[in-house]
Short mmCIF file of N, CA, C and O in Angstrom, two decimals:
data_model
loop_
_atom_site.label_atom_id
_atom_site.label_comp_id
_atom_site.label_asym_id
_atom_site.label_seq_id
_atom_site.Cartn_x
_atom_site.Cartn_y
_atom_site.Cartn_z
N UNK A 1 -47.85 122.99 194.80
CA UNK A 1 -46.55 122.69 195.39
C UNK A 1 -46.04 121.36 194.84
O UNK A 1 -46.79 120.40 194.69
N UNK A 2 -44.76 121.32 194.58
CA UNK A 2 -44.11 120.11 194.12
C UNK A 2 -43.54 119.40 195.36
O UNK A 2 -42.48 119.77 195.87
N UNK A 3 -44.27 118.42 195.84
CA UNK A 3 -43.87 117.73 197.08
C UNK A 3 -42.54 116.99 196.94
O UNK A 3 -41.79 116.88 197.91
N UNK A 4 -42.26 116.51 195.74
CA UNK A 4 -40.99 115.81 195.53
C UNK A 4 -39.82 116.77 195.69
O UNK A 4 -38.82 116.45 196.33
N UNK A 5 -39.96 117.97 195.15
CA UNK A 5 -38.89 118.97 195.31
C UNK A 5 -38.79 119.43 196.75
O UNK A 5 -37.69 119.71 197.24
N UNK A 6 -39.91 119.49 197.46
CA UNK A 6 -39.86 119.85 198.88
C UNK A 6 -39.08 118.78 199.65
O UNK A 6 -38.26 119.10 200.51
N UNK A 7 -39.32 117.52 199.31
CA UNK A 7 -38.56 116.42 199.95
C UNK A 7 -37.08 116.55 199.65
O UNK A 7 -36.23 116.32 200.51
N UNK A 8 -36.75 116.94 198.41
CA UNK A 8 -35.34 117.11 198.04
C UNK A 8 -34.71 118.23 198.85
O UNK A 8 -33.59 118.08 199.37
N UNK A 9 -35.40 119.34 198.98
CA UNK A 9 -34.89 120.46 199.77
C UNK A 9 -34.72 120.04 201.23
O UNK A 9 -33.69 120.33 201.85
N UNK A 10 -35.70 119.36 201.76
CA UNK A 10 -35.62 118.90 203.16
C UNK A 10 -34.43 117.95 203.35
O UNK A 10 -33.73 118.03 204.36
N UNK A 11 -34.22 117.06 202.38
CA UNK A 11 -33.12 116.09 202.48
C UNK A 11 -31.76 116.78 202.50
O UNK A 11 -30.80 116.24 203.06
N UNK A 12 -31.70 117.96 201.90
CA UNK A 12 -30.43 118.70 201.83
C UNK A 12 -30.27 119.72 202.95
O UNK A 12 -29.23 120.36 203.05
N UNK A 13 -31.31 119.92 203.74
CA UNK A 13 -31.23 120.91 204.79
C UNK A 13 -31.82 122.26 204.42
O UNK A 13 -31.49 123.28 205.02
N UNK A 14 -32.66 122.27 203.39
CA UNK A 14 -33.34 123.49 202.99
C UNK A 14 -33.09 123.85 201.54
O UNK A 14 -32.20 123.33 200.88
N UNK A 15 -33.91 124.77 201.07
CA UNK A 15 -33.83 125.18 199.68
C UNK A 15 -32.50 125.85 199.34
O UNK A 15 -31.92 125.59 198.29
N UNK A 16 -32.03 126.69 200.24
CA UNK A 16 -30.76 127.41 199.97
C UNK A 16 -29.60 126.43 199.87
O UNK A 16 -28.74 126.56 198.99
N UNK A 17 -29.59 125.44 200.73
CA UNK A 17 -28.51 124.44 200.69
C UNK A 17 -28.58 123.61 199.41
O UNK A 17 -27.56 123.37 198.76
N UNK A 18 -29.78 123.21 199.03
CA UNK A 18 -29.94 122.47 197.78
C UNK A 18 -29.46 123.32 196.60
O UNK A 18 -28.74 122.83 195.74
N UNK A 19 -29.84 124.58 196.59
CA UNK A 19 -29.43 125.48 195.51
C UNK A 19 -27.91 125.54 195.41
O UNK A 19 -27.35 125.43 194.31
N UNK A 20 -27.23 125.69 196.54
CA UNK A 20 -25.76 125.73 196.54
C UNK A 20 -25.18 124.43 196.03
O UNK A 20 -24.22 124.42 195.25
N UNK A 21 -25.73 123.32 196.47
CA UNK A 21 -25.20 122.01 196.09
C UNK A 21 -25.30 121.74 194.59
O UNK A 21 -24.44 121.06 194.02
N UNK A 22 -26.33 122.27 193.96
CA UNK A 22 -26.51 121.97 192.54
C UNK A 22 -26.17 123.15 191.63
O UNK A 22 -26.29 123.05 190.42
N UNK A 23 -25.76 124.26 192.23
CA UNK A 23 -25.28 125.39 191.43
C UNK A 23 -26.35 126.23 190.77
O UNK A 23 -26.16 126.71 189.64
N UNK A 24 -27.48 126.41 191.45
CA UNK A 24 -28.52 127.30 190.96
C UNK A 24 -28.84 128.32 192.05
O UNK A 24 -28.34 128.22 193.17
N UNK A 25 -29.67 129.29 191.72
CA UNK A 25 -30.02 130.32 192.70
C UNK A 25 -31.13 129.83 193.63
O UNK A 25 -31.90 128.92 193.28
N UNK A 26 -31.22 130.45 194.80
CA UNK A 26 -32.29 130.12 195.75
C UNK A 26 -33.67 130.31 195.12
O UNK A 26 -34.54 129.45 195.29
N UNK A 27 -33.91 131.45 194.41
CA UNK A 27 -35.23 131.62 193.80
C UNK A 27 -35.59 130.52 192.80
O UNK A 27 -36.76 130.15 192.67
N UNK A 28 -34.60 129.99 192.12
CA UNK A 28 -34.87 128.91 191.16
C UNK A 28 -35.42 127.69 191.89
O UNK A 28 -36.45 127.13 191.49
N UNK A 29 -34.76 127.27 192.95
CA UNK A 29 -35.23 126.12 193.72
C UNK A 29 -36.61 126.42 194.30
O UNK A 29 -37.52 125.58 194.28
N UNK A 30 -36.81 127.62 194.79
CA UNK A 30 -38.10 128.00 195.35
C UNK A 30 -39.21 127.89 194.29
O UNK A 30 -40.31 127.41 194.59
N UNK A 31 -38.92 128.29 193.08
CA UNK A 31 -39.91 128.18 192.01
C UNK A 31 -40.21 126.72 191.67
O UNK A 31 -41.35 126.37 191.35
N UNK A 32 -39.20 125.87 191.74
CA UNK A 32 -39.44 124.44 191.52
C UNK A 32 -40.31 123.87 192.62
O UNK A 32 -41.23 123.10 192.36
N UNK A 33 -39.99 124.23 193.87
CA UNK A 33 -40.75 123.72 195.02
C UNK A 33 -42.20 124.20 194.95
O UNK A 33 -43.13 123.43 195.20
N UNK A 34 -42.40 125.44 194.60
CA UNK A 34 -43.75 126.00 194.54
C UNK A 34 -44.51 125.57 193.29
O UNK A 34 -45.71 125.82 193.18
N UNK A 35 -43.85 124.91 192.37
CA UNK A 35 -44.51 124.44 191.17
C UNK A 35 -44.69 125.51 190.11
O UNK A 35 -45.44 125.33 189.15
N UNK A 36 -43.98 126.62 190.25
CA UNK A 36 -44.07 127.72 189.28
C UNK A 36 -43.35 127.34 187.99
O UNK A 36 -43.81 127.66 186.90
N UNK A 37 -42.21 126.68 188.14
CA UNK A 37 -41.42 126.23 186.99
C UNK A 37 -41.12 124.75 187.17
O UNK A 37 -40.89 124.29 188.29
N UNK A 38 -41.08 124.01 186.07
CA UNK A 38 -40.72 122.59 186.18
C UNK A 38 -39.21 122.45 186.39
O UNK A 38 -38.42 123.31 185.99
N UNK A 39 -38.82 121.35 186.99
CA UNK A 39 -37.40 121.05 187.16
C UNK A 39 -36.85 120.63 185.80
O UNK A 39 -37.37 119.69 185.19
N UNK A 40 -35.81 121.31 185.31
CA UNK A 40 -35.25 120.91 184.01
C UNK A 40 -34.65 119.51 184.08
O UNK A 40 -34.07 119.10 185.09
N UNK A 41 -34.77 118.80 182.98
CA UNK A 41 -34.25 117.43 182.91
C UNK A 41 -32.78 117.38 183.32
O UNK A 41 -32.37 116.49 184.06
N UNK A 42 -32.00 118.34 182.85
CA UNK A 42 -30.56 118.30 183.12
C UNK A 42 -30.22 118.51 184.59
O UNK A 42 -29.11 118.20 185.02
N UNK A 43 -31.16 118.99 185.40
CA UNK A 43 -30.91 119.18 186.84
C UNK A 43 -31.28 117.96 187.67
O UNK A 43 -30.87 117.84 188.83
N UNK A 44 -32.05 117.06 187.11
CA UNK A 44 -32.50 115.89 187.88
C UNK A 44 -31.34 115.04 188.41
O UNK A 44 -31.37 114.66 189.59
N UNK A 45 -30.33 114.70 187.61
CA UNK A 45 -29.21 113.93 188.17
C UNK A 45 -28.49 114.69 189.29
O UNK A 45 -28.04 114.08 190.26
N UNK A 46 -28.39 116.01 189.16
CA UNK A 46 -27.75 116.82 190.21
C UNK A 46 -28.52 116.71 191.52
O UNK A 46 -27.93 116.58 192.59
N UNK A 47 -29.84 116.78 191.42
CA UNK A 47 -30.69 116.68 192.62
C UNK A 47 -30.58 115.29 193.22
O UNK A 47 -30.47 115.14 194.45
N UNK A 48 -30.56 114.27 192.38
CA UNK A 48 -30.42 112.90 192.87
C UNK A 48 -29.11 112.74 193.64
O UNK A 48 -29.08 112.16 194.73
N UNK A 49 -28.01 113.30 193.11
CA UNK A 49 -26.72 113.23 193.81
C UNK A 49 -26.73 114.05 195.09
O UNK A 49 -26.23 113.60 196.12
N UNK A 50 -27.29 115.25 195.03
CA UNK A 50 -27.31 116.14 196.20
C UNK A 50 -28.09 115.53 197.36
O UNK A 50 -27.75 115.74 198.52
N UNK A 51 -29.12 114.76 197.04
CA UNK A 51 -29.94 114.13 198.08
C UNK A 51 -29.46 112.73 198.44
O UNK A 51 -30.11 112.03 199.20
N UNK A 52 -28.33 112.33 197.87
CA UNK A 52 -27.77 110.99 198.08
C UNK A 52 -28.80 109.91 197.76
O UNK A 52 -28.91 108.89 198.43
N UNK A 53 -29.60 110.16 196.72
CA UNK A 53 -30.56 109.18 196.27
C UNK A 53 -31.90 109.20 197.01
O UNK A 53 -32.79 108.41 196.69
N UNK A 54 -32.06 110.09 197.97
CA UNK A 54 -33.34 110.18 198.69
C UNK A 54 -34.45 110.63 197.74
O UNK A 54 -35.61 110.25 197.90
N UNK A 55 -34.09 111.43 196.74
CA UNK A 55 -35.01 111.83 195.68
C UNK A 55 -34.31 111.49 194.37
O UNK A 55 -33.21 111.97 194.11
N UNK A 56 -34.93 110.63 193.60
CA UNK A 56 -34.30 110.14 192.38
C UNK A 56 -34.85 110.83 191.14
O UNK A 56 -35.88 111.51 191.19
N UNK A 57 -34.19 110.60 190.02
CA UNK A 57 -34.68 111.10 188.73
C UNK A 57 -36.06 110.52 188.44
O UNK A 57 -36.92 111.20 187.88
N UNK A 58 -36.28 109.29 188.84
CA UNK A 58 -37.59 108.67 188.66
C UNK A 58 -38.65 109.43 189.44
O UNK A 58 -39.77 109.60 188.97
N UNK A 59 -38.30 109.83 190.67
CA UNK A 59 -39.24 110.60 191.49
C UNK A 59 -39.56 111.95 190.86
O UNK A 59 -40.70 112.41 190.88
N UNK A 60 -38.53 112.58 190.30
CA UNK A 60 -38.69 113.92 189.74
C UNK A 60 -39.41 113.92 188.40
O UNK A 60 -40.08 114.89 188.04
N UNK A 61 -39.28 112.84 187.63
CA UNK A 61 -39.89 112.75 186.30
C UNK A 61 -40.68 111.45 186.17
O UNK A 61 -40.35 110.60 185.35
N UNK A 62 -41.73 111.26 186.98
CA UNK A 62 -42.42 109.96 186.99
C UNK A 62 -43.07 109.57 185.66
O UNK A 62 -43.24 108.38 185.39
N UNK A 63 -43.40 110.54 184.84
CA UNK A 63 -44.10 110.23 183.60
C UNK A 63 -43.20 109.94 182.41
O UNK A 63 -43.65 109.32 181.45
N UNK A 64 -41.95 110.40 182.47
CA UNK A 64 -41.12 110.24 181.28
C UNK A 64 -39.68 109.80 181.55
O UNK A 64 -38.86 109.79 180.65
N UNK A 65 -39.37 109.37 182.77
CA UNK A 65 -37.99 109.02 183.08
C UNK A 65 -37.49 107.85 182.23
O UNK A 65 -36.31 107.81 181.87
N UNK A 66 -38.36 106.92 181.87
CA UNK A 66 -37.92 105.77 181.06
C UNK A 66 -37.46 106.19 179.67
O UNK A 66 -36.57 105.60 179.10
N UNK A 67 -38.09 107.23 179.15
CA UNK A 67 -37.71 107.74 177.83
C UNK A 67 -36.41 108.54 177.91
O UNK A 67 -35.56 108.46 177.05
N UNK A 68 -36.26 109.31 179.00
CA UNK A 68 -35.09 110.17 179.16
C UNK A 68 -33.85 109.37 179.55
O UNK A 68 -32.76 109.58 179.02
N UNK A 69 -34.03 108.46 180.51
CA UNK A 69 -32.92 107.65 181.03
C UNK A 69 -33.26 106.17 180.91
O UNK A 69 -33.48 105.47 181.90
N UNK A 70 -33.28 105.63 179.70
CA UNK A 70 -33.67 104.22 179.52
C UNK A 70 -32.74 103.25 180.26
O UNK A 70 -33.15 102.16 180.61
N UNK A 71 -31.52 103.69 180.52
CA UNK A 71 -30.58 102.82 181.24
C UNK A 71 -31.01 102.55 182.68
O UNK A 71 -30.52 101.61 183.31
N UNK A 72 -31.95 103.33 183.20
CA UNK A 72 -32.44 103.12 184.57
C UNK A 72 -33.61 102.15 184.64
O UNK A 72 -34.03 101.77 185.72
N UNK A 73 -34.12 101.76 183.50
CA UNK A 73 -35.28 100.87 183.44
C UNK A 73 -34.83 99.44 183.68
O UNK A 73 -34.37 98.76 182.76
N UNK A 74 -34.98 98.97 184.90
CA UNK A 74 -34.51 97.64 185.28
C UNK A 74 -35.25 96.53 184.53
O UNK A 74 -34.66 95.51 184.22
N UNK A 75 -36.53 96.74 184.24
CA UNK A 75 -37.27 95.70 183.52
C UNK A 75 -36.72 95.56 182.10
O UNK A 75 -36.62 94.46 181.56
N UNK A 76 -36.34 96.67 181.50
CA UNK A 76 -35.76 96.63 180.15
C UNK A 76 -34.38 95.96 180.19
O UNK A 76 -34.04 95.18 179.31
N UNK A 77 -33.62 96.26 181.22
CA UNK A 77 -32.30 95.65 181.37
C UNK A 77 -32.43 94.14 181.55
O UNK A 77 -31.69 93.38 180.96
N UNK A 78 -33.41 93.70 182.35
CA UNK A 78 -33.61 92.28 182.56
C UNK A 78 -33.96 91.57 181.26
O UNK A 78 -33.47 90.48 180.99
N UNK A 79 -34.76 92.21 180.43
CA UNK A 79 -35.13 91.62 179.14
C UNK A 79 -33.91 91.55 178.23
O UNK A 79 -33.73 90.57 177.51
N UNK A 80 -33.09 92.56 178.26
CA UNK A 80 -31.91 92.61 177.38
C UNK A 80 -30.87 91.56 177.76
O UNK A 80 -30.11 91.10 176.92
N UNK A 81 -30.83 91.19 179.05
CA UNK A 81 -29.81 90.26 179.50
C UNK A 81 -30.33 88.83 179.67
O UNK A 81 -29.57 87.95 180.03
N UNK A 82 -31.61 88.61 179.41
CA UNK A 82 -32.18 87.27 179.53
C UNK A 82 -31.62 86.38 178.43
O UNK A 82 -31.39 86.83 177.30
N UNK A 83 -31.38 85.11 178.72
CA UNK A 83 -30.92 84.17 177.69
C UNK A 83 -31.92 84.11 176.54
O UNK A 83 -33.10 84.33 176.71
N UNK A 84 -31.44 83.76 175.37
CA UNK A 84 -32.27 83.67 174.17
C UNK A 84 -33.46 82.75 174.43
O UNK A 84 -33.29 81.67 174.99
N UNK A 85 -34.63 83.18 174.02
CA UNK A 85 -35.82 82.35 174.19
C UNK A 85 -36.46 82.46 175.54
O UNK A 85 -37.50 81.87 175.80
N UNK A 86 -35.87 83.17 176.48
CA UNK A 86 -36.40 83.30 177.83
C UNK A 86 -36.84 84.75 178.04
O UNK A 86 -36.15 85.67 177.68
N UNK A 87 -38.02 84.92 178.61
CA UNK A 87 -38.51 86.26 178.91
C UNK A 87 -38.39 86.49 180.39
O UNK A 87 -38.77 85.65 181.19
N UNK A 88 -37.83 87.65 180.74
CA UNK A 88 -37.63 87.96 182.16
C UNK A 88 -38.93 88.33 182.82
O UNK A 88 -39.84 88.78 182.26
#
């Protein structure tokens, strides 16, 4: 079972409601929750919006979110905006 997807469904009021909010079928969400199929990368932002941030892209893709969405990496942003010669 994908506990993160279960949290997302719960945050939306159930799997059927989450499916409607993100424009997929109920069986698709059920397969994600049961861990039968992985959540596609392109659906992660939709789930984050549908849950009002209760489940984030980072939560859904803990191993590779920095590679997929580098703009979300706050430590990288801090390094990029640090004055010359200073490490954040």
